[in-house]
GROMACS .gro file of C-alpha atoms in nm:
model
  222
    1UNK     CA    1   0.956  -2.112  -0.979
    2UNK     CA    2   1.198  -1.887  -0.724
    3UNK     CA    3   0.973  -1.673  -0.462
    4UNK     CA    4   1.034  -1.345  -0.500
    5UNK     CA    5   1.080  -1.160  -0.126
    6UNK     CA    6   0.959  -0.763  -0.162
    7UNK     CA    7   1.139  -0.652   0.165
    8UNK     CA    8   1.036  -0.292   0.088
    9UNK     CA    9   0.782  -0.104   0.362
   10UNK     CA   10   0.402  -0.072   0.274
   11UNK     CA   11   0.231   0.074   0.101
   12UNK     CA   12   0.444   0.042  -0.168
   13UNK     CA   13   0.517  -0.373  -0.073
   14UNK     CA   14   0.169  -0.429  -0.209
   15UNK     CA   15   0.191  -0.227  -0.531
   16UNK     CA   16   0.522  -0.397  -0.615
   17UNK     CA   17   0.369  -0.747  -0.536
   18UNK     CA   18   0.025  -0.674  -0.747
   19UNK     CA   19   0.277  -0.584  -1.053
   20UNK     CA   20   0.471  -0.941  -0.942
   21UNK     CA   21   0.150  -1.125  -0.944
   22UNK     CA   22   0.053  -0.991  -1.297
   23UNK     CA   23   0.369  -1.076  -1.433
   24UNK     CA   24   0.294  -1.456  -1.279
   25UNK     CA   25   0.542  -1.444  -1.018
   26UNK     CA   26   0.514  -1.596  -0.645
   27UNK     CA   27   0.538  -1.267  -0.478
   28UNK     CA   28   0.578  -1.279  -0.045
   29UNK     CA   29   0.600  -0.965   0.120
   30UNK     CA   30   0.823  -0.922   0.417
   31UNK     CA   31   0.873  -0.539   0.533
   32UNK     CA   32   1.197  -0.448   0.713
   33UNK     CA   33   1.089  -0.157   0.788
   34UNK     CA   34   0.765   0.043   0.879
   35UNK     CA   35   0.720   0.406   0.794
   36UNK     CA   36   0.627   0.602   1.106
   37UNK     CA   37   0.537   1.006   1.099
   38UNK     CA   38   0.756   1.222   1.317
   39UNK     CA   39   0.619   1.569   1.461
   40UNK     CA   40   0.753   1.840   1.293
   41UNK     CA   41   0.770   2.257   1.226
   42UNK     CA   42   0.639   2.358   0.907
   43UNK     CA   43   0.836   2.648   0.739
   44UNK     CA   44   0.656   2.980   0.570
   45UNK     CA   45   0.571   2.873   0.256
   46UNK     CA   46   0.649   3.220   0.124
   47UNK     CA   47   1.021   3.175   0.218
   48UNK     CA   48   1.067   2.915  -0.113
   49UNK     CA   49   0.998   2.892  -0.420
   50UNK     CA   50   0.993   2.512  -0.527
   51UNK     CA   51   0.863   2.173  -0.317
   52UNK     CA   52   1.085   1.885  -0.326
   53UNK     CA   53   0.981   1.543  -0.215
   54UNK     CA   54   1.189   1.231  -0.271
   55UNK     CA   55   0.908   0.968  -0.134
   56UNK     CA   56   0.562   0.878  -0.159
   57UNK     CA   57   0.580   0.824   0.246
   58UNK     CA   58   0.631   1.248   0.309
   59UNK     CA   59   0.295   1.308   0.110
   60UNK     CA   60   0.095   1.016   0.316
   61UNK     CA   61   0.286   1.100   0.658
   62UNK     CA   62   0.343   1.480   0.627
   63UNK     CA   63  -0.004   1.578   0.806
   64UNK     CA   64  -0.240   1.836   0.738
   65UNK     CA   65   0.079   2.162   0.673
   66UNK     CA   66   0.174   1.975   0.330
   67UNK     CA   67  -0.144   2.156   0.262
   68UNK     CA   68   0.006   2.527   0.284
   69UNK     CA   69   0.239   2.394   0.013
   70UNK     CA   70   0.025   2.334  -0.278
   71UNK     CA   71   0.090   2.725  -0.462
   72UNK     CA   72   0.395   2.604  -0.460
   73UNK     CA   73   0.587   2.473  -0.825
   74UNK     CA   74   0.639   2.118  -0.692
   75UNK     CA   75   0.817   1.823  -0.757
   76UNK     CA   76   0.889   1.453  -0.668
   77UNK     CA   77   1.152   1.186  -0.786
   78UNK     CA   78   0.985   0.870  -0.936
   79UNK     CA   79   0.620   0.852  -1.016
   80UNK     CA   80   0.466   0.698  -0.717
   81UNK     CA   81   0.555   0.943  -0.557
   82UNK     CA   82   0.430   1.191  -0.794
   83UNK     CA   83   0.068   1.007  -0.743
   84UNK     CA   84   0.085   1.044  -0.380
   85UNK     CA   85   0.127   1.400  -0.432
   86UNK     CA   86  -0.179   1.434  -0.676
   87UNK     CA   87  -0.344   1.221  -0.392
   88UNK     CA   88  -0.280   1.510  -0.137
   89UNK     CA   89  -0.369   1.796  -0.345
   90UNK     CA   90  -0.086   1.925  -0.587
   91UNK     CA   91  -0.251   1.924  -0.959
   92UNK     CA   92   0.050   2.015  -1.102
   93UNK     CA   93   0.385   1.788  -1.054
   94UNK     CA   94   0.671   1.771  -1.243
   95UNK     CA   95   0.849   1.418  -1.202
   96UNK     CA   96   1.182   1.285  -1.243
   97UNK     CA   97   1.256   0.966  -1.305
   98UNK     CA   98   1.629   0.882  -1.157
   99UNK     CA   99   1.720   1.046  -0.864
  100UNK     CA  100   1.763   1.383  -0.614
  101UNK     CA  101   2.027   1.546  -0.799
  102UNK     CA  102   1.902   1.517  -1.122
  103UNK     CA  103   1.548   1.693  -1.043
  104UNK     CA  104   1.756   1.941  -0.833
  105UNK     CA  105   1.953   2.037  -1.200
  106UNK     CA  106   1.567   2.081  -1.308
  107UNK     CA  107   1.458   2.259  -1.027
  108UNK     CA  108   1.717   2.486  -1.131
  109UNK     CA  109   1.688   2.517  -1.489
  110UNK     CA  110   1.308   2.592  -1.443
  111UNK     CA  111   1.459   2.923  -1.261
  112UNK     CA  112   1.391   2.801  -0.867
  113UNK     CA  113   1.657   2.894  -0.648
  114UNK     CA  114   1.461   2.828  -0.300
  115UNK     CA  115   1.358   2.486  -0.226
  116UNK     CA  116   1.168   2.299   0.044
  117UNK     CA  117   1.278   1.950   0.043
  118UNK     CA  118   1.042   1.733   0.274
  119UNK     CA  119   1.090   1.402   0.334
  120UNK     CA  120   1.221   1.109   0.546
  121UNK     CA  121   1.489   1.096   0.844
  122UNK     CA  122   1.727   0.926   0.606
  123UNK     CA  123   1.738   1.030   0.248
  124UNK     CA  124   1.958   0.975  -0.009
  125UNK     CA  125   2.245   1.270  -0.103
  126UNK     CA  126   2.114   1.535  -0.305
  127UNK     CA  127   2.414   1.755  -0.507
  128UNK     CA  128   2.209   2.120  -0.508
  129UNK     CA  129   2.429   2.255  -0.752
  130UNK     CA  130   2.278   2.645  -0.733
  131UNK     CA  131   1.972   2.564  -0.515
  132UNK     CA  132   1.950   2.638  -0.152
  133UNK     CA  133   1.746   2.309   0.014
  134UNK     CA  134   1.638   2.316   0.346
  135UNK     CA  135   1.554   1.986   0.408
  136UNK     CA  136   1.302   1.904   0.693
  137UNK     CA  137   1.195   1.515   0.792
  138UNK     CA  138   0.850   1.444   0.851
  139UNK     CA  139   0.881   1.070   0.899
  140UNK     CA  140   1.155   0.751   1.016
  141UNK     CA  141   1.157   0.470   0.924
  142UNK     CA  142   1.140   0.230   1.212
  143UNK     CA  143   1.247  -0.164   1.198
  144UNK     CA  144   0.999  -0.380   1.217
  145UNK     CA  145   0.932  -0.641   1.421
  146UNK     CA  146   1.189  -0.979   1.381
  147UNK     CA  147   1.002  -1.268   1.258
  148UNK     CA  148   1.307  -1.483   1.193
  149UNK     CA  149   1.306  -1.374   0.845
  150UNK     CA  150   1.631  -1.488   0.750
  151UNK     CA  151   1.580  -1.836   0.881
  152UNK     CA  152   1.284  -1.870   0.689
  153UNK     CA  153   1.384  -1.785   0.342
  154UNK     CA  154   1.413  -2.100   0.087
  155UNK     CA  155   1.741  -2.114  -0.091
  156UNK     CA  156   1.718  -1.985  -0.490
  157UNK     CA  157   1.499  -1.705  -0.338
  158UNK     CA  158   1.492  -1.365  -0.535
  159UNK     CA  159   1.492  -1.067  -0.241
  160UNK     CA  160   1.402  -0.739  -0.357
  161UNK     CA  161   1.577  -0.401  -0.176
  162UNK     CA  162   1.482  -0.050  -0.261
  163UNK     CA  163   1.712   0.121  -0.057
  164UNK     CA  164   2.058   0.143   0.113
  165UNK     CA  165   1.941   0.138   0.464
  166UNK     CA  166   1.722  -0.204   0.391
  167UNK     CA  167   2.022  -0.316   0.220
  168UNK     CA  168   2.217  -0.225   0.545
  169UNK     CA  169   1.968  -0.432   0.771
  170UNK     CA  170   1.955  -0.758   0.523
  171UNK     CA  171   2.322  -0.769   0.549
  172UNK     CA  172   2.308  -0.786   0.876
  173UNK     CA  173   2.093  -1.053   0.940
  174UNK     CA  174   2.148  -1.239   0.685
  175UNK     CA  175   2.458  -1.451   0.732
  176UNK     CA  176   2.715  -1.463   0.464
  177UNK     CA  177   2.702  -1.854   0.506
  178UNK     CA  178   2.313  -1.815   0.355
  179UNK     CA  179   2.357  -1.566   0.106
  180UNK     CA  180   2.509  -1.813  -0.123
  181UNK     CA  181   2.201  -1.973  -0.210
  182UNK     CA  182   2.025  -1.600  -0.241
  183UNK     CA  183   1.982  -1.400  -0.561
  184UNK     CA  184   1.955  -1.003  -0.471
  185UNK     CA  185   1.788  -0.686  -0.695
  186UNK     CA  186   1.879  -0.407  -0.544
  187UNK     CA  187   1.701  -0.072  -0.684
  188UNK     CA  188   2.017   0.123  -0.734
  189UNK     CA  189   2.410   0.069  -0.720
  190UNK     CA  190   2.441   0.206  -0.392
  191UNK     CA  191   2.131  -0.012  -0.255
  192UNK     CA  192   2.342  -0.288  -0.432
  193UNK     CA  193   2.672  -0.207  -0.256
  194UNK     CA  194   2.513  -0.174   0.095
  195UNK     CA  195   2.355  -0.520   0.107
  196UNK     CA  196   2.669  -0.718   0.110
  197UNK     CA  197   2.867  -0.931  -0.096
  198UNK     CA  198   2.832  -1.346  -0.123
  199UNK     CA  199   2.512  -1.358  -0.304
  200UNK     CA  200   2.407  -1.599  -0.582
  201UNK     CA  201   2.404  -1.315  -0.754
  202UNK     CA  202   2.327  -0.957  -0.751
  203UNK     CA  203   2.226  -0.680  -0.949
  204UNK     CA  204   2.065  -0.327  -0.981
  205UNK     CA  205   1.870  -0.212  -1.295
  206UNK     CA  206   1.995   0.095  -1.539
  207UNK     CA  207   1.738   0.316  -1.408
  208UNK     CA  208   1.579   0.283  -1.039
  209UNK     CA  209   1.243   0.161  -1.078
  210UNK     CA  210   0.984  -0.115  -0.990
  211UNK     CA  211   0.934  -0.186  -1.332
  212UNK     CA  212   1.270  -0.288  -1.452
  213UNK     CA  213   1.336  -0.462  -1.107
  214UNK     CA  214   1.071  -0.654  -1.193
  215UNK     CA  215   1.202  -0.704  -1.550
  216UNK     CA  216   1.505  -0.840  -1.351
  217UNK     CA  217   1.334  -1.115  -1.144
  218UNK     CA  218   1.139  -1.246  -1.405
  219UNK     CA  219   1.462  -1.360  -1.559
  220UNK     CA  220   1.570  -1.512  -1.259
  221UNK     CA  221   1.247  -1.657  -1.080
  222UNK     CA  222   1.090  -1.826  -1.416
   0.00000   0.00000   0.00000
């Protein structure tokens, strides 16, 4: 069987590898990256009327203000980080399951013109169509330490990326000599296009999800 690498940050490393191990897949968690709060000014709450978040990270890293948030309508793209949310407080969040833009078209259809999006120091582009965002980052996303990752993986290993920016770093240290004996899941097309070319192979599910990246690697590890 091909190990699967999860090269995604914790906490969410762990969930994906848990699903990997209950699908019977060698799962080995490597981290690029390590999330790391950032100080920052928290708005009026009475100035919006809608809370965006686009990661679980903003509702674990946010600090004690994502509190003054919680009248708000709220929302989150993907379901973890939906959970997180219900973790800090909000009872009532309305997920969507793709990507920025299309829960800022619901944001809008639900009659919100005023949003609070809080979340990382890169995020992905969000079209607001009719909204006004102010966007505010309450964590980075820091490298993590070099371990000689690259040198270490086995050839026919399956890597896992769930975002552009990790995709950035693997291409850079991995060598376009060693990505030939490398398969690559990237989360979403753009993840895909920022990690490179020369792989085994490489792919992005139809929707961007754990799930059906899993899906993915069981077809290649088994």
């Amino acid at each position: 069987m091909r190990p699967l690498i999860i090269l995604r940050p914790e906490p969410g490393a762990g969930q994906t590898a848990e699903r990997a191990a209950s699908l019977g897949l060698e799962a080995r968690v490597h981290p690029l990256f390590v999330p790391q709060a950032r100080g920052w000014e928290a708005p009026a709450p009475d100035r919006f009327n809608a809370l965006l978040l686009t990661s679980a990270n903003t509702a674990r890293l946010a600090g004690d203000r994502l509190a003054d948030y919680r009248r708000l309508p709220a929302y989150a793209v993907g379901r973890a980080t939906a959970k997180a949310m219900e973790a800090a407080g909000f009872t009532q969040v309305i997920a969507g399951e793709t990507d920025g833009t299309a829960i800022a078209r619901r944001i809008a259809a639900d009659g919100h013109r005023h949003v609070l999006h809080l979340g990382g120091q890169t995020v992905a582009s969000i079209d607001p169509g009719p909204l006004m965002i102010e966007r505010i980052a309450v964590y980075e996303m820091v490298r993590a330490a070099d371990t000689g990752l690259a040198e270490r993986l086995e050839p026919g290993s399956v890597l896992l990326i769930h975002s552009p920016r990790a995709g950035q770093l693997l291409k850079q240290i991995v060598s376009r000599d060693r990505r030939g004996a490398l398969h690559l899941i990237a989360i979403s097309p753009a993840a895909l296009a920022a990690s490179g070319t020369g792989w085994a192979s490489a792919q992005s599910p139809d929707k961007p999800d754990d799930e059906r990246m899993l899906a993915l690697a069981v077809r290649l590890c088994e």
